[in-house]
Short mmCIF file of C-alpha atoms in Angstrom, two decimals:
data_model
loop_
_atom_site.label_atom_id
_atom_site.label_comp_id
_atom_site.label_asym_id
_atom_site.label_seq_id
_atom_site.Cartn_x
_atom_site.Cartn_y
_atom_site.Cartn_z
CA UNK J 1 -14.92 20.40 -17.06
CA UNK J 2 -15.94 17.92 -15.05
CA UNK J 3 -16.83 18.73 -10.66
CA UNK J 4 -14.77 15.15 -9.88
CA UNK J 5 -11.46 15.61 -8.82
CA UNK J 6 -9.16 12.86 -8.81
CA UNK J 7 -8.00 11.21 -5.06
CA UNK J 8 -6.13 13.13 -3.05
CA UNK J 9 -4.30 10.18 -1.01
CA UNK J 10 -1.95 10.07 -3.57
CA UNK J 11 -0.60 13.36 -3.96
CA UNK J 12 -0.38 13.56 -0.04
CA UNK J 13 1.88 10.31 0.46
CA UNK J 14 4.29 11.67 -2.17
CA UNK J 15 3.97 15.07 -0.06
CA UNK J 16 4.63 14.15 2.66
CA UNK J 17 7.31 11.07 1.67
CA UNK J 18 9.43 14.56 -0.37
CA UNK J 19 8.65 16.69 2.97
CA UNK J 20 10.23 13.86 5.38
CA UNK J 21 12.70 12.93 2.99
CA UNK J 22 13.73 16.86 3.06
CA UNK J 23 14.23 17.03 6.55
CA UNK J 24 16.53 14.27 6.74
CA UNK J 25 14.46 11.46 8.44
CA UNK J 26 12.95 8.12 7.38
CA UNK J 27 9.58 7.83 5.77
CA UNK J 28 7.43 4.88 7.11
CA UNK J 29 3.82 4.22 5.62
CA UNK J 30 1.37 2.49 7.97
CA UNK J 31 -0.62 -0.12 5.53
CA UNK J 32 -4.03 -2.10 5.99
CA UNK J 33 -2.35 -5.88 4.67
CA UNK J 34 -5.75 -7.26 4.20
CA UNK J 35 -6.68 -4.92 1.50
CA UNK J 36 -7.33 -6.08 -1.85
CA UNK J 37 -4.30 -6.16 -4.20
CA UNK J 38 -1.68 -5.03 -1.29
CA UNK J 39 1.42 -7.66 -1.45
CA UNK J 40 3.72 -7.29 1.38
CA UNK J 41 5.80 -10.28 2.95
CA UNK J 42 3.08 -11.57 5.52
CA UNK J 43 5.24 -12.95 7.89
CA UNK J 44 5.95 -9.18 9.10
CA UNK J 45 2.28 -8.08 9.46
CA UNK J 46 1.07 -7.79 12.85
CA UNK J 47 -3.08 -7.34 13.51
CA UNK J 48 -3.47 -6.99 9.56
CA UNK J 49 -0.99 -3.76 9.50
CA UNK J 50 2.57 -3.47 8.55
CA UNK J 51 4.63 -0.79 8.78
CA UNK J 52 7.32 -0.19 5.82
CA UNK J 53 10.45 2.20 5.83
CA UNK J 54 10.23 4.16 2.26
CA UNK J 55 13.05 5.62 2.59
CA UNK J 56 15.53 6.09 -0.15
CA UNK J 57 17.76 4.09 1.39
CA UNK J 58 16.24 1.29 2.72
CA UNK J 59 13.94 0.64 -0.89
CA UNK J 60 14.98 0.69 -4.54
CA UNK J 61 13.15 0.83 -7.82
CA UNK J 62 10.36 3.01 -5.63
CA UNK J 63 7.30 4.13 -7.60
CA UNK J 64 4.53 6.19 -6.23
CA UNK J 65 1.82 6.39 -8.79
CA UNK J 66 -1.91 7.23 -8.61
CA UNK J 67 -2.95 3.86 -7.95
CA UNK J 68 -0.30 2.05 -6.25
CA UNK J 69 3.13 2.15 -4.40
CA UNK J 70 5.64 -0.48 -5.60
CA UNK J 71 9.60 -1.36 -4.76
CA UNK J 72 12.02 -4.07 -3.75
CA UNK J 73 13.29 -4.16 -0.04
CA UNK J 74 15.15 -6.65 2.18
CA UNK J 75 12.70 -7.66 5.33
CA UNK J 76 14.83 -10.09 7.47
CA UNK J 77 17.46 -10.10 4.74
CA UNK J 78 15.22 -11.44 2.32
CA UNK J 79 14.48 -9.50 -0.69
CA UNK J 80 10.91 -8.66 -1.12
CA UNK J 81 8.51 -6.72 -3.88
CA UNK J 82 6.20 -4.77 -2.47
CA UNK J 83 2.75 -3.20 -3.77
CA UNK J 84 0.65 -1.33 -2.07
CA UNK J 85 -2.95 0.31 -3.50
CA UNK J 86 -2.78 3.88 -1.89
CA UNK J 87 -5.56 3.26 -0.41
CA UNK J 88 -4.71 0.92 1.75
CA UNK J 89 -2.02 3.15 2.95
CA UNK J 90 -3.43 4.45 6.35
CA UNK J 91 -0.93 6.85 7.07
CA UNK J 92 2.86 8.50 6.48
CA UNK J 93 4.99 9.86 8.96
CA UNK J 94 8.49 9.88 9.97
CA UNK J 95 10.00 7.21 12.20
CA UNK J 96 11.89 9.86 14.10
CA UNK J 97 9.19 11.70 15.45
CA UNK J 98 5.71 10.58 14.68
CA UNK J 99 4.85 13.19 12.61
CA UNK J 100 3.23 12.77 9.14
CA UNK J 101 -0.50 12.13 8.23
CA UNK J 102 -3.07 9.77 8.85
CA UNK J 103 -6.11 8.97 6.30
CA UNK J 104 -9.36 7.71 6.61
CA UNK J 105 -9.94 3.65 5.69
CA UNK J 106 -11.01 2.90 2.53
CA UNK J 107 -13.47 0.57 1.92
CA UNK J 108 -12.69 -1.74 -0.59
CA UNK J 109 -14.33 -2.58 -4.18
CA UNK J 110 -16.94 -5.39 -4.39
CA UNK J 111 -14.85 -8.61 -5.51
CA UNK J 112 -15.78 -9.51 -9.14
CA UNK J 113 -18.25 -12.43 -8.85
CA UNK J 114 -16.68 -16.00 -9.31
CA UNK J 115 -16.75 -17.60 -12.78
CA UNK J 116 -20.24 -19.94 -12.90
CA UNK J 117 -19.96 -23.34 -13.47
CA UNK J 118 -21.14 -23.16 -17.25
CA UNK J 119 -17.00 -21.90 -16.88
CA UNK J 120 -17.08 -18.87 -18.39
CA UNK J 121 -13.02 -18.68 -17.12
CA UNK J 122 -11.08 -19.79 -19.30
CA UNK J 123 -9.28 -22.75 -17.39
CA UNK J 124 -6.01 -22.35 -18.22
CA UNK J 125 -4.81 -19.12 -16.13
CA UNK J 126 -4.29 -20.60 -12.19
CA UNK J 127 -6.21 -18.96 -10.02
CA UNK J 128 -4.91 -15.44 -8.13
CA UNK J 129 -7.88 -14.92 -5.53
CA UNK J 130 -6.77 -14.37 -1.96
CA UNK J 131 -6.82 -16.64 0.64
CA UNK J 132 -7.22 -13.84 3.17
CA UNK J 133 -11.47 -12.68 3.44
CA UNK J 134 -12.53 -9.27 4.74
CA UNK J 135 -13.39 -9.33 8.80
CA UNK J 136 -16.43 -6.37 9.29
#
């Protein structure tokens, strides 16, 4: 058996999303926007965060895996698919009251290096790299 245990982050989101959830109030997650691989509607993120209501009733087809959260949800009426990697989720907590839990940044993976010009890519695909660039 190997001494690695898999990330904890994830189990604690879906925690503590069940335990707020239980007690009848509204689940936000407090996200890092500029993370690698996070798509949320930009126009809502202020200083690189957003916050997002999880909440059962304000999301639908809401999946909280290992590696990501996803689900649909109307920001200014417009309807909106979000994913998040979990760990640019920087903490959970209810909206009521503050309280929840707050996790350490990630730092994220090394970007894959950029196709040489020999073009190893193979040309047809459009490109997907960000536009946004990590500010240290």
């Amino acid at each position: 058996m190997s001494d690695e245990m898999t990330p904890n982050r994830p189990y604690l989101i879906r925690a503590m999303h069940e335990w707020i959830c239980d007690n009848g109030l509204t689940t936000h997650l407090a996200v890092d926007a500029r993370y690698p691989g996070a798509e949320v509607p930009q126009e809502f993120v202020q200083d690189g965060q957003i916050v997002l209501n999880i909440a059962p009733r304000a999301v639908t087809a809401f999946e909280a895996g290992n590696e990501e959260i996803s689900f649909s949800a109307r920001f200014g009426g417009v309807p909106h698919t979000v994913r998040v990697p979990v760990e640019a989720v920087m903490a959970v907590f209810a909206r009521e009251n503050g309280q929840g839990m707050a996790f350490e940044p990630v730092e994220p993976p090394p970007e894959p290096p950029a196709p040489g010009p020999d073009g190893d890519d193979d040309g047809d695909k459009p490109s997907r790299a960000s536009h946004l660039k990590v500010v240290k």
